[in-house]
mmCIF file of C-alpha atoms and ligand atoms in Angstrom:
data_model
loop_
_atom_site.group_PDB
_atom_site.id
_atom_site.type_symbol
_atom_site.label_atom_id
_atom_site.label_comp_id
_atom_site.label_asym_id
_atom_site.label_seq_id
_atom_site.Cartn_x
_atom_site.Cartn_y
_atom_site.Cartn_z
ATOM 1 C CA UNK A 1 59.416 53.836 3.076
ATOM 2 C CA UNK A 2 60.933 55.610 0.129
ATOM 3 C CA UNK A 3 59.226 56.608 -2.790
ATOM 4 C CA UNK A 4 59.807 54.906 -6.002
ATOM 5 C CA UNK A 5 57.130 52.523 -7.800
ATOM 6 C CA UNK A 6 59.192 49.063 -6.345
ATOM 7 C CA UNK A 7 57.242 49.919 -3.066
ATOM 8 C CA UNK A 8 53.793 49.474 -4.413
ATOM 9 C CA UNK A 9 52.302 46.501 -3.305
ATOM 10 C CA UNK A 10 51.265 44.569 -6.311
ATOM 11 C CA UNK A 11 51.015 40.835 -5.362
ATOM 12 C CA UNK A 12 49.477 39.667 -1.841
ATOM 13 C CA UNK A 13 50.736 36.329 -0.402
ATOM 14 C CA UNK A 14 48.481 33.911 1.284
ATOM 15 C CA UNK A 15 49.971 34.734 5.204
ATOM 16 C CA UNK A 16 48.428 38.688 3.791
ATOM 17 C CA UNK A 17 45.109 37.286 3.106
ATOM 18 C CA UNK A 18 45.381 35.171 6.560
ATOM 19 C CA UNK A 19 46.145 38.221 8.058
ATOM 20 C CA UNK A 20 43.784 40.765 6.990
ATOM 21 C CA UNK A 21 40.672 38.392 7.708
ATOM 22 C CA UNK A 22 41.623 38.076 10.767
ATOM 23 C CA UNK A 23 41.548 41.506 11.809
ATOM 24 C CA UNK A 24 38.127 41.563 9.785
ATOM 25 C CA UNK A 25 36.507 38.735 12.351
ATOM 26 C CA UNK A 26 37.045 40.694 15.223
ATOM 27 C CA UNK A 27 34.290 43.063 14.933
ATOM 28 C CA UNK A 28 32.171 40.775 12.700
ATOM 29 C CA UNK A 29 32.234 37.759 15.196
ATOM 30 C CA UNK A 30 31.640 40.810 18.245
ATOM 31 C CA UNK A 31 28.575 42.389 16.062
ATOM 32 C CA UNK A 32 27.675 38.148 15.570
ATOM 33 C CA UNK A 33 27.486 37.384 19.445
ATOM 34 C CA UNK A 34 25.546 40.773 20.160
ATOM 35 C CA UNK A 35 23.068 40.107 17.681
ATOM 36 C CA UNK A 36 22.610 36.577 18.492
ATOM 37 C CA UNK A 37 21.995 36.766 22.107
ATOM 38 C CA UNK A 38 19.006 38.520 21.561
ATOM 39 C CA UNK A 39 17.634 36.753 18.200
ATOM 40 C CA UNK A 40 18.227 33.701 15.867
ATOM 41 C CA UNK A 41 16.105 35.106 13.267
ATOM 42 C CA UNK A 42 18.319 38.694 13.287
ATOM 43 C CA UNK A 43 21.154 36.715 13.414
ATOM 44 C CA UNK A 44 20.142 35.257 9.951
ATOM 45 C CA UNK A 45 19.368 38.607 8.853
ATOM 46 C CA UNK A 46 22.728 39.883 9.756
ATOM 47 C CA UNK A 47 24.654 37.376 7.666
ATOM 48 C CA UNK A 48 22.078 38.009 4.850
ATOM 49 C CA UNK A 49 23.292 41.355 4.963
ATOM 50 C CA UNK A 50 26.898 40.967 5.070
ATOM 51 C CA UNK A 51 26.615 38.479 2.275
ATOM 52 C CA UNK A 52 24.449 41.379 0.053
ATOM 53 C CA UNK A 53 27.090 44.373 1.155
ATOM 54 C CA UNK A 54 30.179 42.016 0.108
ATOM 55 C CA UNK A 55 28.968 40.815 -2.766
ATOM 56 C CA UNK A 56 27.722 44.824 -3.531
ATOM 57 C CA UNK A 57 31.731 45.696 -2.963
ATOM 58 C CA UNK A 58 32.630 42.989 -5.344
ATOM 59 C CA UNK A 59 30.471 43.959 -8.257
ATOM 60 C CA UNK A 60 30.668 48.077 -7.688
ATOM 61 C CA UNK A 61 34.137 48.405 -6.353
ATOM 62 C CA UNK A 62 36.077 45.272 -6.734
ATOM 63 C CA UNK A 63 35.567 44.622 -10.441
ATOM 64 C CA UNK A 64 37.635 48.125 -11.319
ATOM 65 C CA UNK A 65 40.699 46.707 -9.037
ATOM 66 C CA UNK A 66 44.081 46.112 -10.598
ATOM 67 C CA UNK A 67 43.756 42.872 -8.072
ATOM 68 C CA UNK A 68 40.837 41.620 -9.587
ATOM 69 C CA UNK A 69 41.768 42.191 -13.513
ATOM 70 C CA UNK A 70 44.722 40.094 -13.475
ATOM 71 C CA UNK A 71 44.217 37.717 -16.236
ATOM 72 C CA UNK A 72 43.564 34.566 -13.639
ATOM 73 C CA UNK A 73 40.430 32.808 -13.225
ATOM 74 C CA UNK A 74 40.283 34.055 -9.316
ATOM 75 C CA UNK A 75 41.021 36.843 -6.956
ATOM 76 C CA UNK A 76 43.345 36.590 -4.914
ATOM 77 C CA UNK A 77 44.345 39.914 -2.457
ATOM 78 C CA UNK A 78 44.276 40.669 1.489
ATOM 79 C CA UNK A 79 40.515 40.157 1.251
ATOM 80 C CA UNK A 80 39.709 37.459 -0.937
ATOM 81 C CA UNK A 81 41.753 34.347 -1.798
ATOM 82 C CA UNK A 82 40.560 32.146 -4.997
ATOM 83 C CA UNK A 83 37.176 33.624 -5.035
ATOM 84 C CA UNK A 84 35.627 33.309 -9.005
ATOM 85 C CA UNK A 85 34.928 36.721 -10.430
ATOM 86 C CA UNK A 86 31.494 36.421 -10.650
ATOM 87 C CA UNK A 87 31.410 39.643 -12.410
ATOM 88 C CA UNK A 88 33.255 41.194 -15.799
ATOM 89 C CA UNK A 89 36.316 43.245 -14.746
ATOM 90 C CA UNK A 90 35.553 46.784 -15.570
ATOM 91 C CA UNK A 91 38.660 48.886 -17.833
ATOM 92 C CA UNK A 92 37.153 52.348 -17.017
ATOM 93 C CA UNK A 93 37.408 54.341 -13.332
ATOM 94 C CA UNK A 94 35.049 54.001 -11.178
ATOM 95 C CA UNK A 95 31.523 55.738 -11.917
ATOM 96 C CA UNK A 96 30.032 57.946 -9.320
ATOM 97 C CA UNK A 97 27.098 55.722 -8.167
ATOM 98 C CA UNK A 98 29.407 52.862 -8.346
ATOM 99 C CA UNK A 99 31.333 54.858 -6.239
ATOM 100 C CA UNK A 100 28.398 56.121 -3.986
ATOM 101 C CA UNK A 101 27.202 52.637 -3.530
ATOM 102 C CA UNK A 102 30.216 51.090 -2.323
ATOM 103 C CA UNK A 103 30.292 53.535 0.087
ATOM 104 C CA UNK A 104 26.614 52.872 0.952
ATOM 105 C CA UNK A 105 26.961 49.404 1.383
ATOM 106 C CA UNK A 106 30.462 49.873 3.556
ATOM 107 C CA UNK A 107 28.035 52.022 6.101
ATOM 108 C CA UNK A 108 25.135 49.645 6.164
ATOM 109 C CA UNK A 109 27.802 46.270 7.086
ATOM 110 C CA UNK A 110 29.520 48.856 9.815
ATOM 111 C CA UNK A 111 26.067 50.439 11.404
ATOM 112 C CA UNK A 112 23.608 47.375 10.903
ATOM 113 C CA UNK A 113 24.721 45.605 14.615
ATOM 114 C CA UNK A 114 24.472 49.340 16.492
ATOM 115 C CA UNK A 115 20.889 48.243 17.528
ATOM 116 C CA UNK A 116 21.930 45.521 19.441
ATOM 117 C CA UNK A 117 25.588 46.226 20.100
ATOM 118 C CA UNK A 118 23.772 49.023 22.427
ATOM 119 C CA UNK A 119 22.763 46.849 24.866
ATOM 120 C CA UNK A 120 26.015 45.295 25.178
ATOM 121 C CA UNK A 121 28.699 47.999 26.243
ATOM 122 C CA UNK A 122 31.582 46.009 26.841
ATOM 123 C CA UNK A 123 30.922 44.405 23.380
ATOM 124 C CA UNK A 124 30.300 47.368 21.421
ATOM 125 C CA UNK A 125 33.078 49.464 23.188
ATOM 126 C CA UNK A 126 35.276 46.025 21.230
ATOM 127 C CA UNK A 127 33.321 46.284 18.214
ATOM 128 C CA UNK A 128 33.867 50.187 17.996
ATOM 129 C CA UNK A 129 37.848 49.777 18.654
ATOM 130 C CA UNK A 130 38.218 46.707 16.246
ATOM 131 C CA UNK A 131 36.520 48.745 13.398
ATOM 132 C CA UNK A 132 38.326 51.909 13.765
ATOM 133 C CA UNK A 133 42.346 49.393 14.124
ATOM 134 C CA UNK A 134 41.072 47.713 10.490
ATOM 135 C CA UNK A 135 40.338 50.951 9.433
ATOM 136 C CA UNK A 136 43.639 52.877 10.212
ATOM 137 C CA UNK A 137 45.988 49.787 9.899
ATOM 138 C CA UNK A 138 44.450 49.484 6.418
ATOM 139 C CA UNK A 139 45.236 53.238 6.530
ATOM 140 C CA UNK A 140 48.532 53.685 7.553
ATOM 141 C CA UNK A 141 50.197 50.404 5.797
ATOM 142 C CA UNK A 142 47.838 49.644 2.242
ATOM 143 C CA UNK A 143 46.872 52.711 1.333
ATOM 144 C CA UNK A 144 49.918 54.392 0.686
ATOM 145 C CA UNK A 145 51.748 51.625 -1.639
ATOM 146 C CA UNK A 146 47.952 50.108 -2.941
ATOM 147 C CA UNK A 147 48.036 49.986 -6.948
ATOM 148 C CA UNK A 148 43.969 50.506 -7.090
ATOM 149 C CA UNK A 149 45.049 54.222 -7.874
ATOM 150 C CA UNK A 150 40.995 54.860 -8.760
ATOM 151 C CA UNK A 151 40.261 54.111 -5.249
ATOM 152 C CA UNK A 152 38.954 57.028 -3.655
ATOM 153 C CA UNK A 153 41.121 56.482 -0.274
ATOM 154 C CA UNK A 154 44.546 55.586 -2.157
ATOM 155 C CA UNK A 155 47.328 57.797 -0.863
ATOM 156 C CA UNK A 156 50.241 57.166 -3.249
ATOM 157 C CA UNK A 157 51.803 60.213 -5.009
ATOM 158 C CA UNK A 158 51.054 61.183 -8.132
ATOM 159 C CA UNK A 159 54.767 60.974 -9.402
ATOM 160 C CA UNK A 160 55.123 57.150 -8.204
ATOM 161 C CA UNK A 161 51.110 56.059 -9.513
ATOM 162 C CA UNK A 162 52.917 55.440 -13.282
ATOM 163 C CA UNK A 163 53.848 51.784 -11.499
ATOM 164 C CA UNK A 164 50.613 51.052 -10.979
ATOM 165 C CA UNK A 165 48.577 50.717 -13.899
ATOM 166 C CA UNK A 166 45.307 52.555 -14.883
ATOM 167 C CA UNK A 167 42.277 51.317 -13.827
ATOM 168 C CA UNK A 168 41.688 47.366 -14.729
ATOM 169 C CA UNK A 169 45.037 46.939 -15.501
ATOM 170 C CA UNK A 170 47.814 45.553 -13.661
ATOM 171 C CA UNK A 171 51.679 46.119 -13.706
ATOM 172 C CA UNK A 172 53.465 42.964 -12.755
HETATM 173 S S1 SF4 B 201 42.300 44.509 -3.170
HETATM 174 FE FE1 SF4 B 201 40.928 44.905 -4.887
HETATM 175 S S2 SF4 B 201 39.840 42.954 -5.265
HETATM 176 FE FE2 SF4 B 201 40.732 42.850 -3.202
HETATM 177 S S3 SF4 B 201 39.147 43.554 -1.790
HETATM 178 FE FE3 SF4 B 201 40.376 45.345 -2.303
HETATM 179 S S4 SF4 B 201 39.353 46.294 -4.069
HETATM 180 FE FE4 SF4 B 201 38.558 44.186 -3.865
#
C-alpha cells in the first residue's frame, strides 16, 4: 500500500457490505445456536440485545462517521446498506462517554453468549476464532485507509488524514 490520501477508502460498494456481514454471521449465528439449544426465551433475549447494542453503535459512534454524514438519506458502508439515519449526524469528535459507551455496548454483544457458549466447546472454540478473524481482518485491511479519523482504532498517518475530512464531514 503506499501512502498518499487516494488509498483511503471513502466509498464502500455493495459486494463490501455483502462481504463484511458475512464474516459478522459467523459468530452471531454460532452464539444463536448455543443459546438456543438451551432456551427460546434467552434466545429472544439475545436478539433483544444485539438489536439495543447496534442501535447504541449507531446513535454513539455511527452518527460522528464520515460514512454516515454524507448528505444521502441512508447509510450505506461495510456494515450497513440503505439503513435511515434514525439519528442527527453529529459535526464534533466523538465525546468521551460517547466514546466509553460504544465501547460498552461492543463488550456486552461479544461476552453476552459466554454463558452458554460454555457448555458447547466445539461451538465456542468457533465463536472465539470467528470474533478474533472480524476483528483483525477489520484490523489489518480498514483500519489503516478508514476516513473515520475520530475513531479511536483508525491507524492512518497523520500526514495522509488531510484526505479524509474532519469529523462529520466527508471528502469525495
Ligand atoms: S463505517 Fe461508519 S457508519 Fe458504517 S458501521 Fe462503521 S462507523 Fe458506522
Amino acid at each position: 500500500m503506499t501512502g498518499n490520501c487516494h488509498d483511503l477508502k471513502h466509498r464502500y460498494t455493495f459486494g463490501d457490505f455483502l462481504y463484511w456481514n458475512l464474516m459478522a454471521a459467523v459468530p452471531l449465528l454460532t452464539a444463536g445456536a448455543a443459546i438456543a439449544a438451551a432456551s427460546t426465551f434467552w434466545l429472544g433475549a439475545y436478539l433483544l440485545v444485539v438489536l439495543a447494542c447496534i442501535l447504541a453503535l449507531y446513535r454513539f459512534f455511527c452518527s460522528h462517521c464520515p460514512h454516515y454524514a454524507r448528505d444521502e438519506k441512508t447509510v450505506k458502508c461495510l456494515f450497513m446498506w440503505g439503513v435511515p439515519k434514525f439519528f442527527e449526524p453529529r459535526k464534533a469528535p466523538l465525546k468521551w462517554h460517547e466514546k466509553g459507551l460504544s465501547l460498552l455496548a461492543g463488550l456486552v454483544l461479544t461476552l453476552f453468549p459466554l454463558y452458554w457458549l460454555l457448555d458447547h466447546p466445539g461451538q465456542l472454540m468457533v465463536y472465539v476464532i470467528a470474533v478474533t478473524v472480524v476483528g483483525l481482518t477489520l484490523r489489518r485491511t480498514e483500519c489503516s485507509r478508514c476516513i473515520y479519523v475520530d475513531c479511536p482504532a483508525n491507524r492512518v498517518p497523520a500526514e495522509r488524514q488531510a484526505g479524509a475530512g474532519a469529523p462529520g464531514q466527508t471528502v469525495e
